[in-house]
Amino acid sequence: MATAALAQNQVVLKTQLPPPLFVGTPVPLNVPNLEPPTRGKRADFYVPAGTVNLARNKKVTSSDNNPIVGTLDMIDDGDKDGNEGSWVELGPGKQWVQIDLARRVNIYAVLVWHFHSQARVYRDVVVQVSDDPTFRSGVMTVFNNDYSNNFGIGAGKDLSYIETYQGKLIDAKGVAGRYVRLYSNGNTANKLNHYIEVEVWGKPAV
Amino acid sequence: MGQARRLKPPIGRAGVPKWARWAAFPLIALLGLLLRLPQLGARPMHTDEAVNAYIVGQLLAGKPFTYDPQDRHGPALAALALPLARIQGAKSFSDLTESELRLTAVLAGTVTILLLGAAVEMFGFVPCLVAALLFAAAPLPVYYDRYFIHESLFAVATFGLIFTGWRACKGQSIAQAALAAACAALMLACKETALLHFFALAAAGFVFWRWNLRDRGLAGLWLPRAAPAAAAAFLLVSILLFTWFGGNSKALAALLQAAPNLLVRAGGEGHQKPFWYFAQLLAGGWSGGVILALACIGFFQTARKRDPSPFGFLAFYAFFLGIIYCLIPYKTPWLALNFWLPIALFAGLAIESLWRLPAKHPALRIAIPVCYILMGAVAAALIAHDTEQRVFLHAADETNPYAYAHTSEDLLALPAEIDRLARQGAIAVPRIAVIASDPWPLPWYLRHFSEVGFWQPGQQPGKADFYITSTEAADRYGDQLQNFRPEFFGVRPGVLILLWSPAPK
């Protein structure tokens, strides 16, 4: 009964997807230890009713405050197009971006589009949530595929994945916090870090 | 009729002391060398470079060069790279380095600059000087003269053919005719596209004779006695190179298949580009438009009159070559190096003509040279910017139009990662199985590992410590890869491979 009641309060997360810019790759990958392929549309992901994208036009800071291409506000401006002019390019190596959601919220999903005009994998992707803007205390990790612990914040066990126009949907399981920080460490094409869009789906914390 | 009257002397030849000529061109060649040598091994090996490196590795192992018109170009590059690699101490494929191999192209590019010094009699001092400077410092020749492919060698052989061919006609020299034929053979031994150049040269020669020389008698241009010597030189050099100095007579039969293969390849084979591709490429960057505009000025200045100088011939050659390359769907950026000789010389001709303008307008005798010097300084700054960006800072970046389907820098980390994981797992000699339909350039990057095997998707590779699979091949080996952890590496833009290493327990 409780499960049914819970299910009744769940709705499908609906986000606007950009047009796909490459086909053919990624190709079917059905092997262990690897992110399953995205064949067609991603399976529906359920979130509590009333969940919205809380990141839209919120303040973004970064380890690189002078991006090589674009500006940090492009990360949550709603533009998910994969073409040039829609992404922000941060410097080489380890970098992070941080979104201030302005208040403490429960987060059910984080959607991130790094780059989707060609098949790429971004390295050491970590997503954390905290009430501390410095991320020194009360940090909760919701995704981590930095299995070599290059960032020194703990080795992750999540799987690497190929970027697509559907973005990477991360199940945040309702974790509470005000700040969302996303790490990356270059990609398979170059050492630079890119963000097209980040969405944080949640509700004000109870 | 004297020889000097048969072929008109080039513009601006007189008045330059010999010492200036002999000092200028070696100095410019030195500048070219200084721009080509730094960080020569830094850029990742392109697939074509890796294939050429593998061929040199086979030669180092004592195997003969086997000409295969389907998958390989001619033997000329390997024939020059082999002794250079040996001089530098390489004894096997695994000893080879990027710098050792790319030195061949660097030297070919440097010889081109020196050859411009020798061609002053033909094209004049100022055009040759400007052309030499452009060859030495402009981004396109500097980039591809640091690339272990056939193009630089092909370009210098083409210039050698034009230079010695002209001298053979002018001086009625059998020796020069034989040299020209040897250059033609070298072109053929570089790339089968030599046939296109031979056609463009023949067509240019014919039209130049009919139009510019007004059907002047062939007796003054053509020495019948030179024909047997030229034919003998062409056959000798071709046979020596293609049969790998007599060791492989089957290569000559294979050579006959080159033309049909060339026709198939010309269709595109995935490298189709629009007809304006080369114009767009050459006009790109901060400096491309300036250089191309100057070249166009020089070209039209020559084309608008029946110029009997070598520039008249060069204009027809550039015209026919441009038509051929633009019409053929198959286009890669390094082919643009073939246009660089006419572009650089016509740009030089335009600069010389512009420089002479003040003499015709005495009122502007001071202002115009000052203006030209300033414009020259700006052009030099633009060229320096493009060369720095394209050759050094973003040599393998996909935003660089010269870096075509280039190997990603990410792949450089693959051998180091295998080394690290092997040490971590106490594996002294890691066995590596590569499963991919197109594994290049992995043979180059895995050359330091002694136990590496390559399989096609669907084949059974047996047990290995590490597997490297293409993304396409990976899902066929689910059971075998059950206890392995994958890591992505970028091979080329949009192309990924997976390194599978034993999962931590």
XYZ file of C-alpha atoms in Angstrom:
711
model
C 0.000 0.000 0.000
C 2.783 2.396 1.003
C 4.647 1.691 -2.241
C 1.505 2.292 -4.286
C 0.851 5.539 -2.469
C 4.425 6.606 -3.075
C 4.136 5.685 -6.745
C 1.005 7.808 -7.035
C 3.016 10.851 -5.965
C 5.733 10.155 -8.509
C 5.806 11.753 -11.915
C 8.050 11.310 -14.894
C 10.888 13.800 -15.037
C 10.343 15.714 -18.242
C 13.132 17.797 -19.645
C 13.516 19.347 -23.065
C 16.142 17.454 -25.054
C 18.335 19.118 -27.675
C 18.532 17.631 -31.180
C 21.086 14.836 -31.510
C 24.226 15.884 -33.367
C 25.860 12.580 -34.112
C 24.635 9.152 -34.983
C 26.423 5.853 -35.302
C 28.593 6.299 -32.245
C 28.008 5.399 -29.498
C 27.260 1.956 -30.746
C 25.627 -0.828 -28.786
C 27.650 -1.673 -25.720
C 26.339 -4.557 -23.744
C 29.256 -5.594 -21.609
C 29.848 -5.704 -17.885
C 31.288 -2.739 -16.019
C 30.236 -0.273 -18.637
C 27.365 2.135 -18.827
C 24.649 0.363 -20.844
C 23.973 1.877 -24.237
C 21.324 4.497 -24.707
C 19.168 2.854 -27.306
C 16.604 5.411 -28.347
C 14.972 7.431 -25.623
C 16.162 6.976 -22.047
C 13.836 5.029 -19.750
C 11.448 7.206 -17.771
C 12.842 8.449 -14.472
C 10.364 9.168 -11.693
C 10.588 12.051 -9.268
C 8.139 13.326 -6.630
C 5.356 15.487 -7.985
C 6.270 19.161 -7.894
C 9.927 18.551 -8.677
C 11.341 21.272 -10.904
C 14.692 22.326 -12.324
C 16.051 24.512 -9.540
C 19.330 25.341 -11.256
C 17.943 27.548 -14.019
C 19.778 30.898 -14.068
C 21.257 30.384 -10.610
C 24.715 31.672 -9.750
C 27.561 29.513 -11.063
C 31.124 29.604 -9.806
C 34.081 27.530 -10.928
C 37.680 26.576 -10.285
C 38.274 28.410 -13.575
C 36.600 31.796 -13.387
C 37.942 32.815 -16.788
C 36.696 30.143 -19.180
C 38.520 29.716 -22.471
C 35.210 29.768 -24.350
C 31.872 31.116 -23.139
C 30.784 32.259 -19.718
C 29.768 30.370 -16.614
C 26.161 31.555 -16.786
C 25.756 29.392 -19.919
C 25.837 26.328 -17.675
C 22.281 26.856 -16.452
C 20.773 29.105 -19.122
C 18.533 26.411 -20.593
C 20.438 26.169 -23.904
C 21.354 22.506 -24.448
C 22.281 22.744 -28.089
C 25.442 20.858 -28.909
C 26.850 23.352 -31.394
C 29.550 25.914 -30.822
C 28.236 28.890 -28.901
C 26.286 26.778 -26.456
C 29.088 25.394 -24.335
C 31.524 26.820 -21.872
C 35.091 25.559 -22.067
C 37.132 25.444 -18.890
C 40.889 25.067 -18.656
C 42.777 21.770 -18.898
C 42.933 19.095 -16.216
C 40.981 19.035 -12.983
C 38.200 21.610 -12.838
C 34.869 22.040 -11.133
C 31.752 24.143 -11.452
C 29.389 24.896 -8.622
C 25.760 25.960 -8.667
C 24.261 27.880 -5.765
C 20.600 26.866 -5.590
C 19.957 29.826 -3.247
C 18.382 27.665 -0.543
C 18.469 24.192 0.885
C 16.582 21.756 -1.339
C 15.960 18.052 -1.770
C 17.592 16.940 -4.995
C 16.187 13.981 -6.908
C 18.141 14.165 -10.141
C 21.062 15.968 -11.676
C 21.207 16.118 -15.457
C 24.474 17.128 -17.075
C 25.408 17.720 -20.696
C 29.169 18.133 -21.079
C 29.379 17.930 -24.857
C 27.338 16.033 -27.401
C 28.423 16.917 -30.924
C 30.686 13.849 -31.035
C 31.335 10.713 -29.008
C 33.363 11.692 -25.955
C 33.896 10.506 -22.445
C 34.658 12.996 -19.680
C 37.079 11.729 -17.111
C 36.686 11.621 -13.333
C 33.130 12.943 -13.256
C 32.069 13.584 -9.662
C 28.879 15.260 -8.467
C 28.563 16.360 -4.856
C 25.965 18.204 -2.799
C 26.605 20.256 0.321
C 25.323 23.148 2.434
C 28.912 24.373 2.705
C 29.967 26.480 -0.299
C 33.586 25.412 0.272
C 32.637 21.722 0.263
C 34.706 21.045 3.354
C 31.876 19.698 5.472
C 28.583 17.920 5.046
C 29.486 16.731 1.566
C 27.387 14.023 -0.070
C 28.595 12.393 -3.252
C 25.832 11.410 -5.656
C 28.037 10.276 -8.549
C 31.722 9.412 -8.802
C 33.600 7.631 -11.585
C 37.005 8.929 -10.473
C 38.140 5.411 -9.665
C 41.805 6.482 -9.440
C 40.887 9.157 -6.886
C 42.575 11.848 -8.941
C 40.589 14.533 -7.145
C 41.518 13.177 -3.726
C 37.898 13.096 -2.597
C 37.571 9.332 -2.614
C 37.707 6.694 -5.316
C 34.432 6.242 -7.157
C 32.759 3.147 -8.469
C 30.305 4.654 -10.927
C 30.773 3.828 -14.566
C 32.261 5.881 -17.343
C 29.786 6.851 -20.015
C 29.715 8.303 -23.508
C 28.125 11.721 -23.759
C 24.926 11.944 -25.775
C 22.295 14.554 -26.523
C 20.158 13.047 -23.740
C 22.681 14.116 -21.118
C 23.707 12.067 -18.103
C 20.920 11.563 -15.603
C 22.196 11.051 -12.080
C 19.848 9.732 -9.426
C 20.427 11.990 -6.406
C 17.946 10.079 -4.215
C 16.508 13.157 -2.564
C 19.722 14.277 -0.916
C 19.438 17.709 0.735
C 21.767 20.645 0.184
C 22.150 24.126 -1.255
C 25.221 23.772 -3.423
C 25.912 21.299 -6.237
C 29.480 20.855 -7.394
C 30.463 18.942 -10.546
C 34.047 17.856 -11.186
C 35.728 16.635 -14.363
C 39.268 16.053 -15.529
C 39.482 16.534 -19.272
C 38.015 14.163 -21.821
C 38.959 11.637 -24.446
C 39.420 14.299 -27.143
C 41.518 16.806 -25.208
C 42.428 17.923 -21.718
C 39.739 20.592 -21.557
C 36.447 20.547 -19.671
C 33.103 21.502 -21.165
C 29.608 22.144 -19.927
C 26.589 22.780 -22.090
C 23.975 22.612 -19.382
C 23.377 21.364 -15.862
C 19.909 20.814 -14.435
C 19.229 20.108 -10.778
C 15.781 18.676 -10.257
C 14.378 18.992 -6.746
C 12.003 20.624 -4.287
C 12.541 22.912 -1.337
C 13.760 20.863 1.604
C 11.101 19.953 4.094
C 69.098 32.464 -81.887
C 70.739 32.683 -78.465
C 69.376 30.757 -75.557
C 68.521 33.889 -73.598
C 66.181 34.917 -76.380
C 64.496 31.577 -76.582
C 63.098 31.794 -73.086
C 62.622 35.247 -71.669
C 64.696 35.965 -68.546
C 62.600 36.194 -65.414
C 61.534 39.441 -63.870
C 63.899 40.967 -61.363
C 66.809 38.651 -61.883
C 69.522 41.153 -62.432
C 71.262 43.393 -59.956
C 71.603 41.030 -57.022
C 75.177 40.224 -56.007
C 75.922 36.516 -55.914
C 77.083 36.668 -52.301
C 73.678 38.012 -51.253
C 71.959 35.111 -52.952
C 74.289 32.521 -51.467
C 73.984 34.048 -48.025
C 70.220 34.625 -48.045
C 68.881 31.191 -48.906
C 70.988 29.096 -46.519
C 70.018 31.556 -43.768
C 66.330 31.194 -44.641
C 66.761 27.413 -44.768
C 68.276 27.634 -41.304
C 65.257 29.638 -40.162
C 63.020 26.957 -41.678
C 64.968 24.286 -39.846
C 64.724 26.180 -36.559
C 60.957 26.412 -36.951
C 60.566 22.767 -37.893
C 62.696 21.086 -35.271
C 61.302 22.245 -31.881
C 58.870 19.833 -30.197
C 59.076 17.600 -33.237
C 57.929 14.568 -31.287
C 55.233 16.293 -29.260
C 52.289 15.936 -31.627
C 50.631 12.497 -31.520
C 51.295 10.204 -34.467
C 48.605 10.424 -37.110
C 47.405 7.054 -38.397
C 49.187 7.607 -41.728
C 52.408 8.428 -39.886
C 52.014 5.298 -37.784
C 51.610 3.153 -40.902
C 54.748 4.700 -42.440
C 56.603 4.189 -39.160
C 55.582 0.535 -39.125
C 56.992 0.139 -42.641
C 60.314 1.628 -41.505
C 60.201 -0.746 -38.533
C 59.832 -3.696 -40.893
C 62.785 -2.467 -42.937
C 64.869 -2.128 -39.770
C 63.994 -5.750 -39.028
C 65.565 -6.712 -42.348
C 62.373 -7.220 -44.326
C 62.199 -5.762 -47.834
C 59.734 -3.062 -48.811
C 56.735 -4.686 -50.439
C 54.867 -2.307 -52.654
C 51.120 -2.629 -52.255
C 49.138 -0.136 -54.332
C 46.034 -0.860 -52.255
C 47.306 0.120 -48.815
C 50.656 1.801 -49.261
C 52.195 4.608 -51.194
C 55.577 4.217 -52.863
C 58.867 3.366 -51.193
C 60.630 6.744 -51.463
C 59.797 7.980 -47.957
C 60.883 4.738 -46.334
C 64.043 4.650 -48.452
C 65.088 8.020 -47.037
C 63.788 7.493 -43.508
C 65.585 4.171 -43.059
C 69.192 5.468 -43.212
C 68.196 8.526 -41.168
C 66.725 6.296 -38.483
C 69.828 4.103 -38.499
C 72.112 7.121 -38.194
C 70.099 8.142 -35.143
C 70.646 4.716 -33.578
C 67.336 2.950 -34.229
C 67.660 -0.804 -34.632
C 64.043 -1.900 -34.409
C 60.479 -0.615 -34.593
C 60.368 -0.169 -30.827
C 63.512 2.010 -30.941
C 61.930 4.507 -33.302
C 60.727 7.865 -32.073
C 58.447 10.468 -33.598
C 61.317 12.959 -33.994
C 63.603 10.478 -35.740
C 60.973 9.709 -38.341
C 59.701 13.236 -38.862
C 63.243 14.424 -39.508
C 62.887 13.038 -43.055
C 60.057 15.452 -43.824
C 61.890 18.293 -42.073
C 64.917 17.788 -44.310
C 62.751 17.546 -47.445
C 61.128 20.858 -46.555
C 64.516 22.451 -45.906
C 65.831 21.254 -49.276
C 62.826 22.925 -50.918
C 63.928 26.247 -49.425
C 67.496 25.739 -50.628
C 66.227 24.764 -54.063
C 64.504 28.140 -54.278
C 67.975 29.648 -53.955
C 69.073 27.623 -56.939
C 65.963 28.690 -58.869
C 66.810 32.415 -58.783
C 67.967 32.170 -62.405
C 64.542 30.873 -63.260
C 62.116 32.948 -61.210
C 64.179 35.936 -60.097
C 65.707 36.898 -56.764
C 62.808 38.636 -55.024
C 60.111 36.060 -55.868
C 62.418 33.245 -54.781
C 63.386 35.109 -51.617
C 59.749 35.722 -50.669
C 58.805 32.152 -51.587
C 61.659 30.815 -49.457
C 60.523 32.946 -46.512
C 56.961 31.718 -46.921
C 58.115 28.111 -47.125
C 60.289 28.636 -44.073
C 57.718 30.242 -41.810
C 54.139 29.904 -43.066
C 51.955 27.511 -41.092
C 51.005 25.050 -43.818
C 54.498 24.072 -45.047
C 55.908 24.138 -41.511
C 53.083 21.900 -40.290
C 53.360 19.269 -43.007
C 57.162 19.373 -43.058
C 56.887 18.002 -39.516
C 54.619 15.155 -40.579
C 55.954 11.723 -41.435
C 54.020 11.332 -44.667
C 55.098 11.541 -48.301
C 53.881 15.039 -49.023
C 57.004 17.119 -48.276
C 59.221 14.744 -50.219
C 56.718 14.745 -53.065
C 56.646 18.551 -53.088
C 60.430 18.868 -53.272
C 60.605 16.228 -56.017
C 57.943 18.148 -57.978
C 59.914 21.356 -57.615
C 63.046 19.447 -58.649
C 61.281 18.213 -61.781
C 60.094 21.713 -62.734
C 63.498 23.250 -62.006
C 65.648 20.673 -63.795
C 63.094 20.256 -66.582
C 63.234 23.978 -67.307
C 67.010 23.963 -67.210
C 67.067 20.951 -69.533
C 64.938 22.852 -72.061
C 66.824 26.096 -71.626
C 70.323 24.650 -71.696
C 69.536 21.664 -73.909
C 71.327 19.589 -71.310
C 71.193 15.806 -71.277
C 72.308 15.740 -67.642
C 69.499 18.073 -66.592
C 66.987 15.998 -68.545
C 68.180 12.878 -66.736
C 67.893 14.719 -63.409
C 64.369 15.823 -64.269
C 63.442 12.249 -65.076
C 64.946 11.074 -61.794
C 62.815 13.658 -59.979
C 59.744 12.372 -61.824
C 60.608 8.838 -60.755
C 61.024 10.033 -57.177
C 57.561 11.619 -57.359
C 56.090 8.352 -58.561
C 57.940 6.480 -55.826
C 56.372 8.849 -53.302
C 52.752 8.774 -54.355
C 50.684 7.518 -57.229
C 49.163 11.001 -57.492
C 52.351 11.806 -59.401
C 50.352 10.764 -62.479
C 48.029 13.736 -61.924
C 51.005 16.068 -61.666
C 52.592 14.616 -64.794
C 49.343 15.319 -66.611
C 49.177 18.886 -65.238
C 52.832 19.495 -66.165
C 52.384 18.085 -69.671
C 49.213 20.094 -70.248
C 50.896 23.238 -68.893
C 53.945 22.651 -71.103
C 51.822 22.178 -74.179
C 49.614 25.234 -73.640
C 52.633 27.329 -72.644
C 54.381 26.370 -75.867
C 51.303 27.005 -78.032
C 50.152 30.195 -76.308
C 53.083 31.914 -74.633
C 55.873 30.828 -76.956
C 53.536 31.160 -79.961
C 54.317 27.743 -81.403
C 58.029 28.466 -81.479
C 59.927 25.578 -83.050
C 60.472 22.665 -80.731
C 64.079 22.408 -81.830
C 65.008 25.248 -79.519
C 63.324 23.662 -76.537
C 63.721 19.992 -77.008
C 66.872 17.983 -77.399
C 66.044 14.586 -78.956
C 69.290 13.124 -77.629
C 68.074 13.806 -74.082
C 65.062 11.516 -74.429
C 66.898 8.172 -74.072
C 68.905 9.496 -71.116
C 65.754 10.767 -69.431
C 63.900 7.526 -70.067
C 66.826 5.506 -68.725
C 67.063 7.659 -65.602
C 63.312 7.405 -64.984
C 63.296 3.637 -65.387
C 66.453 3.126 -63.355
C 65.281 5.147 -60.343
C 61.742 3.748 -60.510
C 62.877 0.132 -60.798
C 65.503 0.522 -58.089
C 63.031 2.014 -55.621
C 59.935 -0.033 -56.366
C 61.799 -3.358 -56.449
C 63.621 -2.281 -53.303
C 66.980 -2.334 -55.021
C 66.239 -5.451 -57.020
C 64.827 -7.576 -54.227
C 61.168 -7.606 -55.243
C 60.430 -7.806 -58.954
C 56.682 -8.321 -58.319
C 56.457 -4.654 -57.365
C 56.560 -3.651 -61.019
C 53.440 -5.694 -61.769
C 51.794 -4.192 -58.691
C 52.707 -0.739 -59.942
C 50.529 -1.330 -62.996
C 47.544 -1.644 -60.655
C 48.268 1.759 -59.165
C 46.305 3.689 -61.780
C 43.007 1.769 -61.325
C 43.384 2.028 -57.542
C 44.076 5.735 -57.854
C 40.864 6.163 -59.831
C 38.844 4.337 -57.174
C 40.444 6.379 -54.391
C 39.822 9.613 -56.269
C 36.129 8.907 -55.804
C 36.494 9.890 -52.191
C 36.590 6.821 -49.959
C 35.155 8.822 -47.096
C 37.358 11.860 -47.751
C 34.985 13.640 -50.128
C 35.091 17.413 -49.882
C 33.509 20.205 -51.909
C 35.477 21.693 -54.806
C 36.261 24.887 -52.865
C 37.852 22.954 -49.967
C 41.460 23.824 -50.810
C 40.674 27.504 -51.399
C 38.971 27.648 -48.019
C 41.879 25.849 -46.349
C 44.551 28.023 -47.945
C 42.686 31.246 -47.197
C 42.112 30.296 -43.562
C 43.738 31.689 -40.451
C 44.938 35.243 -39.995
C 47.538 35.071 -42.762
C 46.037 32.712 -45.360
C 43.919 35.373 -47.036
C 46.848 37.778 -47.355
C 49.150 35.166 -48.898
C 46.460 33.886 -51.242
C 45.524 37.433 -52.321
C 49.161 38.178 -53.151
C 49.441 34.916 -55.069
C 46.315 35.809 -57.054
C 47.815 39.200 -57.935
C 50.990 37.517 -59.190
C 48.999 34.864 -61.041
C 46.747 37.308 -62.893
C 49.649 39.615 -63.586
C 51.272 36.681 -65.395
C 48.127 35.282 -66.963
C 46.920 38.527 -68.524
C 49.827 38.579 -70.956
C 51.601 35.926 -72.958
C 54.434 35.719 -70.490
C 57.257 33.572 -71.908
C 59.054 33.497 -68.541
C 58.879 30.434 -66.252
C 56.019 32.179 -64.454
C 53.941 31.706 -67.598
C 54.512 27.971 -67.391
C 53.941 27.965 -63.624
C 50.613 29.738 -64.076
C 49.347 27.034 -66.428
C 50.660 24.313 -64.134
C 48.893 25.881 -61.135
C 45.725 26.250 -63.197
C 45.605 22.648 -64.375
C 46.638 21.284 -60.986
C 43.967 23.379 -59.287
C 41.301 22.124 -61.695
C 42.334 18.493 -61.176
C 42.501 18.656 -57.391
C 39.278 20.632 -57.086
C 37.334 18.254 -59.320
C 38.519 15.096 -57.605
C 36.228 14.430 -54.634
C 39.039 12.896 -52.534
C 40.655 15.732 -50.604
C 42.894 15.797 -47.571
C 44.526 18.957 -46.214
C 48.128 17.888 -46.799
C 47.448 17.809 -50.546
C 47.330 21.613 -50.301
C 51.125 21.538 -49.965
C 51.181 20.856 -53.710
C 49.763 24.325 -54.305
C 52.291 25.978 -52.070
C 55.086 26.258 -54.669
C 53.010 28.295 -57.168
C 51.332 30.219 -54.338
C 54.637 31.202 -52.726
C 56.296 32.146 -56.028
C 53.324 34.147 -57.311
C 53.079 35.922 -53.949
C 56.770 36.770 -54.348
C 56.166 38.034 -57.867
C 53.326 40.231 -56.625
C 55.492 41.696 -53.873
C 58.255 42.446 -56.336
C 55.801 44.205 -58.650
C 54.284 46.221 -55.822
C 57.745 47.164 -54.613
C 58.556 48.585 -58.055
C 55.526 50.845 -58.095
C 57.216 53.844 -56.427
C 59.695 54.112 -59.270
C 56.771 54.820 -61.593
C 55.332 57.457 -59.237
C 58.210 59.585 -57.944
C 55.920 61.637 -55.697
C 55.275 58.581 -53.601
C 58.877 57.411 -53.566
C 59.147 57.480 -49.777
C 55.591 56.973 -48.616
C 54.951 53.750 -50.512
C 58.057 51.863 -49.326
C 57.307 52.869 -45.734
C 53.752 51.643 -46.212
C 55.019 48.365 -47.683
C 57.430 47.820 -44.835
C 54.616 48.303 -42.338
C 52.364 45.949 -44.296
C 55.205 43.426 -44.453
C 55.625 43.620 -40.691
C 51.890 43.083 -40.198
C 51.934 40.107 -42.612
C 54.907 38.619 -40.754
C 53.059 39.005 -37.451
C 49.967 37.301 -38.903
C 52.060 34.416 -40.228
C 53.865 34.080 -36.890
C 50.522 33.967 -35.097
C 49.125 31.241 -37.356
C 52.293 29.175 -37.213
C 52.377 29.350 -33.434
C 48.703 28.435 -33.133
C 48.512 25.696 -35.741
C 51.961 24.158 -35.560
C 52.814 24.415 -31.891
C 49.880 25.274 -29.612
C 47.042 23.324 -31.247
C 48.898 20.877 -33.466
C 46.492 17.978 -32.886
C 43.387 19.943 -31.982
C 40.299 19.213 -33.997
C 39.773 22.949 -34.439
C 43.041 23.035 -36.408
C 42.132 22.495 -40.090
C 45.539 20.917 -40.754
C 44.974 18.255 -38.073
C 42.765 16.039 -40.193
C 41.223 12.998 -38.470
C 44.126 13.389 -36.121
C 45.094 11.110 -33.289
C 43.934 12.568 -29.979
C 46.435 13.600 -27.339
C 44.414 11.412 -25.002
C 45.863 8.304 -26.658
C 49.358 9.273 -25.483
C 48.271 8.229 -21.993
C 47.348 4.681 -23.064
C 50.803 3.017 -22.970
C 51.638 4.786 -19.707
C 48.383 3.562 -18.172
C 49.084 -0.034 -19.262
C 52.572 0.270 -17.765
C 51.151 1.604 -14.510
C 48.484 -1.078 -14.255
C 50.977 -3.816 -15.139
C 53.316 -2.642 -12.381
C 50.397 -2.422 -9.973
C 49.383 -5.977 -10.829
C 52.988 -7.245 -10.795
C 52.726 -8.288 -14.448
C 56.274 -8.311 -15.786
C 55.444 -8.808 -19.458
C 51.837 -7.802 -20.083
C 49.989 -9.676 -22.811
C 47.821 -7.271 -24.745
C 45.058 -8.275 -27.129
C 43.747 -5.601 -29.462
C 40.371 -6.308 -31.062
C 39.365 -3.696 -33.599
C 38.618 -3.623 -37.296
C 40.902 -0.596 -37.677
C 43.509 -0.644 -34.904
C 45.727 2.134 -36.254
C 47.659 3.949 -34.812
C 47.806 1.481 -31.887
C 50.700 -0.568 -33.331
C 52.817 2.567 -32.912
C 51.724 3.298 -29.361
C 52.085 -0.318 -28.229
C 55.475 -0.880 -29.884
C 57.330 -0.992 -26.558
C 55.309 -3.994 -25.380
C 56.709 -7.284 -26.573
C 53.494 -9.323 -26.410
C 50.835 -7.571 -28.416
C 48.393 -9.239 -30.773
C 45.810 -7.788 -33.124
C 42.501 -9.430 -33.921
C 39.484 -8.537 -35.971
C 36.090 -8.367 -34.221
C 34.649 -11.868 -34.076
C 38.024 -13.592 -33.861
C 38.977 -15.272 -30.593
C 42.079 -13.652 -29.085
C 42.659 -16.081 -26.200
C 43.743 -15.053 -22.725
C 45.436 -11.725 -22.167
C 46.268 -9.424 -19.272
C 44.810 -6.418 -21.046
C 42.320 -6.120 -23.826
C 41.903 -3.116 -26.057
C 38.692 -3.076 -28.021
C 36.893 -0.698 -30.274
C 33.486 0.296 -28.934
C 31.951 -1.728 -31.776
C 33.848 -4.886 -30.852
C 33.397 -4.728 -27.083
C 29.920 -6.214 -26.819
C 30.972 -9.439 -28.534
C 33.314 -10.330 -25.696
C 31.047 -9.949 -22.653
C 32.059 -13.249 -21.042
C 35.766 -12.733 -21.612
C 35.648 -9.217 -20.174
C 33.528 -10.138 -17.148
C 36.294 -9.463 -14.625
C 37.856 -6.529 -16.413
C 37.341 -2.843 -15.823
C 36.996 -0.573 -18.856
C 38.598 2.790 -19.417
C 37.892 4.960 -22.409
C 40.587 6.539 -24.559
C 40.049 8.889 -27.469
C 41.684 7.767 -30.725
C 40.400 10.446 -33.069
C 37.562 12.935 -32.853
C 34.455 10.844 -32.262
C 36.380 7.540 -32.155
C 36.914 5.831 -28.822
C 38.593 2.648 -27.697
C 38.356 0.786 -24.410
C 41.256 -0.467 -22.364
C 40.129 -3.413 -20.285
C 42.313 -4.087 -17.267
C 41.865 -6.657 -14.489
C 39.248 -5.352 -12.056
C 40.598 -4.630 -8.566
C 39.687 -7.390 -6.117
